Coordinates of C-alpha atoms (C1' of nucleotides) in Angstrom, one line a residue:
Chain A
X1359 CA -0.1 0.2 0.1
X1360 CA 1.4 3.3 -1.1
X1361 CA -1.6 5.1 0.3
X1362 CA 0.4 7.4 2.3
X1363 CA 1.3 10.4 -0.2
X1364 CA 3.0 13.9 1.1
X1365 CA 1.8 17.1 -0.1
X1366 CA 4.6 17.4 -2.4
X1367 CA 4.1 14.1 -3.8
X1368 CA 0.4 14.9 -4.5
X1369 CA 1.7 18.4 -5.9
X1370 CA 3.7 16.1 -8.8
X1371 CA 1.1 14.2 -9.2
X1372 CA -1.9 16.7 -9.5
X1373 CA 0.2 19.1 -11.4
X1374 CA -1.4 21.5 -8.4
X1375 CA 1.6 23.3 -6.7
X1376 CA 1.8 22.7 -2.8
X1377 CA 0.3 26.0 -2.1
X1378 CA -2.5 25.7 -4.1
X1379 CA -3.3 22.1 -2.0
X1380 CA -3.2 23.9 1.2
X1381 CA -5.5 26.5 -0.1
X1382 CA -8.1 23.6 -1.5
X1383 CA -8.1 22.6 2.0
X1384 CA -8.6 25.4 3.8
X1385 CA -11.6 26.4 0.9
X1386 CA -12.7 23.1 1.7
X1387 CA -12.3 21.2 -1.3
X1388 CA -11.4 17.8 -0.2
X1389 CA -14.2 15.3 -0.1
X1390 CA -12.6 13.3 2.7
X1391 CA -10.7 15.5 5.3
X1392 CA -7.6 15.9 5.2
X1393 CA -5.5 13.6 7.6
X1394 CA -2.0 14.5 9.2
X1395 CA 0.7 12.5 10.5
X1396 CA 2.7 13.0 14.0
X1397 CA 4.1 16.0 13.4
X1398 CA 1.2 17.8 12.0
X1399 CA 1.7 16.5 8.4
X1400 CA -0.6 15.9 5.4
X1401 CA -1.3 12.7 4.7
X1402 CA -3.1 12.4 1.1
X1403 CA -3.8 9.4 -0.5
X1404 CA -4.6 7.7 -4.2
X1405 CA -8.1 8.8 -3.7
X1406 CA -7.5 12.5 -2.9
X1407 CA -5.4 12.3 -6.0
X1408 CA -8.3 11.1 -8.4
X1409 CA -10.7 13.8 -6.6
X1410 CA -8.5 16.2 -7.2
X1411 CA -7.9 14.8 -10.8
X1412 CA -11.9 15.3 -11.2
X1413 CA -12.2 18.6 -9.3
X1414 CA -9.0 19.8 -11.9
X1415 CA -11.5 18.9 -14.7
X1416 CA -14.3 20.3 -13.8
X1417 CA -12.2 23.9 -12.8
X1418 CA -10.7 23.6 -16.4
X1419 CA -14.6 23.7 -17.7
X1420 CA -14.9 26.9 -16.2
X1421 CA -16.6 25.6 -12.8
X1422 CA -16.1 28.3 -10.3
X1423 CA -14.3 27.2 -7.0
X1424 CA -17.0 27.8 -4.6
X1425 CA -19.5 25.3 -7.3
X1426 CA -16.5 23.0 -6.6
X1427 CA -17.1 23.2 -3.3
X1428 CA -20.6 22.9 -3.1
X1429 CA -20.2 19.9 -5.3
X1430 CA -18.1 18.8 -2.5
X1431 CA -20.4 19.5 0.3
X1432 CA -23.0 17.3 -1.5
X1433 CA -20.3 14.1 -1.8
X1434 CA -19.5 14.5 1.5
X1435 CA -23.0 14.5 3.1
X1436 CA -23.2 11.2 1.5
X1437 CA -25.9 9.2 -0.7
X1438 CA -28.8 10.2 -1.0
X1439 CA -29.0 13.9 -2.4
X1440 CA -28.3 12.9 -5.9
X1441 CA -31.1 15.7 -7.3
X1442 CA -28.7 18.4 -6.4
X1443 CA -25.8 16.6 -8.0
X1444 CA -27.3 16.1 -11.0
X1445 CA -28.7 19.9 -10.8
X1446 CA -25.6 21.5 -10.5
X1447 CA -23.5 19.4 -13.0
X1448 CA -26.7 19.8 -15.7
X1449 CA -26.0 23.4 -14.9
X1450 CA -22.2 22.9 -15.5
X1451 CA -23.2 20.9 -18.4
X1452 CA -25.1 23.9 -20.0
X1453 CA -22.5 26.0 -19.6
X1454 CA -20.0 24.3 -21.2
X1455 CA -21.8 24.1 -24.3
X1456 CA -22.5 27.7 -24.3
X1457 CA -18.6 28.4 -24.1
X1458 CA -18.5 25.9 -26.7
X1459 CA -20.7 27.7 -29.2
X1460 CA -18.9 30.7 -28.1
X1461 CA -15.4 29.4 -29.0
X1462 CA -17.0 28.3 -32.8
X1463 CA -18.1 31.5 -33.2
X1464 CA -14.7 33.3 -32.2
X1465 CA -12.7 30.0 -34.0
X1466 CA -14.7 31.4 -36.8
X1467 CA -14.1 34.8 -36.9
X1468 CA -10.7 34.2 -36.2
X1469 CA -9.9 31.9 -39.2
X1470 CA -11.9 34.0 -41.6
X1471 CA -9.7 37.0 -40.8
X1472 CA -6.6 34.6 -41.6
X1473 CA -8.4 34.5 -44.6
X1474 CA -8.4 38.2 -45.3
X1475 CA -4.7 38.4 -44.4
X1476 CA -3.5 35.7 -46.5
X1477 CA -5.4 37.1 -49.7
X1478 CA -3.7 40.8 -48.7
X1479 CA -0.7 38.9 -49.0
X1480 CA -1.5 38.1 -52.0
X1481 CA -2.0 41.2 -53.2
X1482 CA -5.5 41.7 -53.6
X1483 CA -7.1 44.7 -51.7
X1484 CA -9.5 45.5 -48.6
X1485 CA -10.5 49.0 -48.3
X1486 CA -10.8 48.8 -44.3
X1487 CA -9.6 46.2 -41.6
X1488 CA -12.4 47.0 -39.5
X1489 CA -14.9 45.9 -42.4
X1490 CA -13.4 43.2 -43.2
X1491 CA -13.6 42.2 -39.6
X1492 CA -16.8 42.8 -39.1
X1493 CA -18.4 41.3 -42.7
X1494 CA -17.9 38.1 -40.6
X1495 CA -20.4 39.1 -38.5
X1496 CA -22.8 40.5 -40.7
X1497 CA -22.8 37.2 -43.1
X1498 CA -22.5 34.0 -41.4
Chain B
X1367 CA -24.9 59.6 -40.6
X1368 CA -25.5 58.6 -37.3
X1369 CA -21.9 58.7 -36.9
X1370 CA -21.8 60.2 -33.9
X1371 CA -22.2 57.9 -31.0
X1372 CA -21.8 58.8 -27.3
X1373 CA -20.5 56.7 -24.6
X1374 CA -23.3 55.6 -23.0
X1375 CA -24.9 55.0 -26.3
X1376 CA -21.9 52.5 -27.4
X1377 CA -21.8 50.9 -23.9
X1378 CA -25.6 49.9 -24.8
X1379 CA -24.6 48.4 -28.5
X1380 CA -21.5 46.7 -27.2
X1381 CA -22.0 45.1 -24.0
X1382 CA -19.9 46.6 -22.1
X1383 CA -19.6 49.2 -19.3
X1384 CA -19.1 53.0 -19.6
X1385 CA -16.2 52.4 -17.0
X1386 CA -14.8 49.6 -19.4
X1387 CA -15.0 51.5 -22.6
X1388 CA -12.9 54.3 -20.7
X1389 CA -10.9 51.6 -19.2
X1390 CA -10.1 50.1 -23.2
X1391 CA -9.1 53.7 -24.1
X1392 CA -6.5 53.9 -21.5
X1393 CA -5.5 50.7 -22.1
X1394 CA -5.2 51.5 -26.0
X1395 CA -7.6 49.2 -27.4
X1396 CA -9.2 51.4 -30.2
X1397 CA -8.1 50.7 -33.5
X1398 CA -8.4 54.8 -34.1
X1399 CA -8.0 57.5 -31.4
X1400 CA -11.1 58.3 -30.0
X1401 CA -12.5 61.7 -30.7
X1402 CA -14.1 64.3 -28.3
X1403 CA -16.3 67.1 -28.6
X1404 CA -16.0 70.9 -27.6
X1405 CA -16.9 70.0 -24.0
X1406 CA -14.1 66.8 -24.1
X1407 CA -16.5 64.2 -24.1
X1408 CA -15.9 61.0 -26.1
X1409 CA -17.3 60.8 -29.9
X1410 CA -17.7 57.2 -31.3
X1411 CA -18.6 55.5 -34.5
X1412 CA -20.4 52.6 -35.6
X1413 CA -16.8 51.6 -36.6
X1414 CA -15.7 51.6 -33.3
X1415 CA -18.8 50.0 -32.1
X1416 CA -17.5 47.2 -34.7
X1417 CA -13.7 47.1 -33.8
X1418 CA -15.1 46.5 -30.1
X1419 CA -17.4 43.9 -31.2
X1420 CA -14.5 42.2 -32.9
X1421 CA -12.5 42.7 -29.5
X1422 CA -15.3 41.3 -27.6
X1423 CA -14.9 37.9 -29.7
X1424 CA -11.5 37.8 -29.5
X1425 CA -11.6 38.5 -25.5
X1426 CA -14.2 35.6 -25.4
X1427 CA -12.0 33.1 -27.1
X1428 CA -9.6 34.0 -23.5
X1429 CA -7.5 36.2 -25.5
X1430 CA -6.0 38.1 -22.8
X1431 CA -6.4 42.1 -23.3
X1432 CA -2.4 42.7 -23.8
X1433 CA -2.8 40.5 -26.7
X1434 CA -5.7 42.3 -27.8
X1435 CA -3.3 45.3 -27.7
X1436 CA -0.8 43.7 -29.3
X1437 CA -3.1 43.3 -32.4
X1438 CA -4.6 46.6 -32.3
X1439 CA -1.1 48.1 -32.5
X1440 CA -0.7 46.2 -35.5
X1441 CA -4.0 47.3 -37.2
X1442 CA -2.9 51.0 -36.4
X1443 CA 0.2 50.5 -37.7
X1444 CA -1.2 50.0 -41.3
X1445 CA -0.8 47.8 -43.8
X1446 CA 2.0 45.6 -44.6
X1447 CA 2.6 43.6 -41.0
X1448 CA 0.5 40.7 -42.3
X1449 CA 2.6 38.1 -41.5
X1450 CA 2.7 39.1 -37.9
X1451 CA -1.1 39.2 -37.5
X1452 CA -1.1 35.9 -39.1
X1453 CA 1.3 34.9 -36.3
X1454 CA -1.0 36.3 -33.3
X1455 CA -4.1 35.1 -34.9
X1456 CA -2.8 31.9 -35.6
X1457 CA -1.4 31.5 -31.7
X1458 CA -5.1 32.2 -30.4
X1459 CA -6.4 29.5 -32.8
X1460 CA -4.5 26.7 -31.1
X1461 CA -5.5 28.1 -27.9
X1462 CA -9.1 27.8 -29.2
X1463 CA -8.9 24.7 -30.4
X1464 CA -7.1 23.6 -27.2
X1465 CA -9.3 24.8 -25.3
X1466 CA -12.5 23.1 -26.9
X1467 CA -10.6 19.8 -26.5
X1468 CA -10.5 20.5 -22.6
X1469 CA -14.1 21.1 -22.7
X1470 CA -14.5 18.2 -24.5
X1471 CA -12.9 16.1 -21.9
X1472 CA -14.9 17.8 -19.1
X1473 CA -18.2 17.9 -20.7
X1474 CA -17.2 13.7 -21.0
X1475 CA -17.0 13.4 -17.3
X1476 CA -20.2 15.5 -16.5
X1477 CA -22.4 13.2 -18.5
X1478 CA -20.6 9.9 -17.5
X1479 CA -21.3 11.2 -13.7
X1480 CA -24.9 12.1 -14.9
X1481 CA -24.9 8.6 -15.9
X1482 CA -24.2 7.5 -12.6
X1483 CA -26.4 9.4 -10.5
X1484 CA -29.3 8.4 -12.9
X1485 CA -28.3 5.0 -12.0
X1486 CA -28.1 5.2 -8.4
X1487 CA -31.5 7.3 -8.2
X1488 CA -32.5 3.9 -9.8
X1489 CA -31.3 1.9 -6.8
X1490 CA -28.2 0.2 -8.2
X1491 CA -25.0 1.3 -6.2
X1492 CA -22.2 2.2 -6.4
X1493 CA -19.4 1.5 -3.5
X1494 CA -17.7 4.9 -3.8
X1495 CA -18.4 8.0 -5.2
X1496 CA -14.6 8.7 -5.9
X1497 CA -13.9 5.3 -7.7
X1498 CA -16.9 6.4 -10.0
X1499 CA -15.8 9.7 -10.8
X1500 CA -12.3 8.4 -11.8
X1501 CA -13.2 5.2 -13.7
X1502 CA -13.7 8.0 -16.7
X1503 CA -10.5 8.9 -16.9
X1504 CA -9.2 5.5 -16.6
X1505 CA -11.1 3.6 -19.4
X1506 CA -11.8 6.3 -21.7
Chain C
dC1066 C1' 26.4 20.0 15.8
dC1067 C1' 25.1 21.7 11.9
dT1068 C1' 23.0 21.7 7.5
dT1069 C1' 19.9 20.5 4.1
dG1070 C1' 15.1 19.8 2.9
dA1071 C1' 10.4 19.1 3.1
dC1072 C1' 6.9 20.7 5.6
dC1073 C1' 3.9 23.9 8.4
dT1074 C1' 0.9 28.2 9.8
dA1075 C1' -0.7 32.9 9.1
dG1076 C1' -0.9 36.5 6.5
dA1077 C1' 0.7 39.5 2.7
dG1078 C1' 0.9 40.2 -2.0
dA1079 C1' 0.0 39.8 -7.4
dC1080 C1' -2.5 39.3 -11.7
dG1081 C1' -6.8 40.2 -14.4
dA1082 C1' -10.1 43.0 -15.8
dC1083 C1' -12.9 45.4 -14.7
dT1084 C1' -15.6 48.6 -11.4
dC1085 C1' -16.9 52.4 -8.3
dT1086 C1' -16.1 56.4 -5.9
dA1087 C1' -15.1 61.1 -5.2
dG1088 C1' -15.4 65.6 -7.1
dG1089 C1' -16.6 68.4 -10.8
dA1090 C1' -18.8 70.4 -15.6
dC1091 C1' -22.1 71.1 -19.0
dC1092 C1' -26.6 70.9 -20.9
dT1093 C1' -31.7 70.9 -20.6
dA1094 C1' -36.4 70.9 -18.8
dC1095 C1' -39.3 72.7 -15.5
Chain D
dG162 C1' -31.8 78.9 -10.3
dT163 C1' -32.0 73.8 -9.5
dA164 C1' -33.1 69.5 -10.8
dG165 C1' -31.7 65.5 -13.8
dG166 C1' -29.3 63.4 -16.7
dT167 C1' -24.9 62.2 -19.0
dC168 C1' -20.3 63.1 -19.2
dC169 C1' -15.4 63.6 -17.6
dT170 C1' -10.4 62.4 -14.4
dA171 C1' -7.7 60.3 -11.3
dG172 C1' -7.1 56.9 -8.6
dA173 C1' -8.8 53.0 -4.9
dG174 C1' -11.7 49.1 -4.5
dT175 C1' -13.0 44.0 -5.6
dC176 C1' -13.4 39.7 -7.1
dG177 C1' -11.2 35.5 -7.8
dT178 C1' -7.4 32.4 -8.0
dC179 C1' -4.0 31.6 -6.4
dT180 C1' 1.3 32.6 -4.9
dC181 C1' 4.6 33.9 -2.0
dT182 C1' 6.9 35.5 2.7
dA183 C1' 8.5 35.0 7.2
dG184 C1' 9.2 32.5 11.0
dG185 C1' 9.1 27.8 12.7
dT186 C1' 9.1 22.6 13.0
dC187 C1' 10.8 18.2 12.5
dA188 C1' 14.2 13.9 10.9
dA189 C1' 18.0 12.3 8.1
dG190 C1' 23.0 12.5 6.9
dG191 C1' 27.5 13.9 7.3

DNA sequence: CCTTGACCTAGAGACGACTCTAGGACCTAC
DNA sequence: GTAGGTCCTAGAGTCGTCTCTAGGTCAAGG
């Protein structure tokens, strides 16, 4: 059982900094309370690493820490609050979908502009930079 | 010609706050210098609104203000620096693609978890919440 | 012993992108 | 002539998410 991990090891495994891990603990973002050894040092398990991996994924989807905390609390509470968890996750799912649509739009714009510049480099002319940009909005 | 817009009108049209617009001017994010009327008030044009719309789209794709400023500078400089503009936009294109992949991953996780909770509500059992989460990583 | 290195706490600092405040000018309408 | 509305500047404050500092404990190695 290598189920005894130091904060440094967890930092290495999760990509979070040691500082961030202590911060996360203060913020109540661990599903299980963090144990301590005789000297007061934090002792983590592989489960903690897994949980942090999950949190990191949620964070990467733009979920703010308070929402992650709310979710953590639901998990800590134990079984029976699935409806709330589902609600929370569905809300995040929506936010992710919205974000993805927004990114598509931005991507379209960027690629349109890249096309414009490619044309310009081939000697063609466009009278106004801003107009060139904006036409992507006007004819989507 | 309704080419004379006040800061309040621009705020309304772009969704940016009046404060943000003044901030953007200080930060050099306008392609053309902002004109003033006799009383020192800012006078904007539709072109400014279009430019801001473009900036907002870029910002929405996660481009930080300094990058938008660099881009603005290139545009202000005039024709001939397309290679640099292309480079800048390509870099952003890459960042957007990376973000989208990340969002896909997060979305997979969220949906997986939603499935788990749906099952749980139908009476099936899963021994450990964290394990349920993590399996999505282990068997993608 | 003394150093090194990993860890501890409480709290300050950084950074991005605004957002707001204080104090004031100007114009129009009552 | 004063109230209301929009605008101005300079600069302070906010929020989220860390990141770093100061000052200290503890264990192992030379």
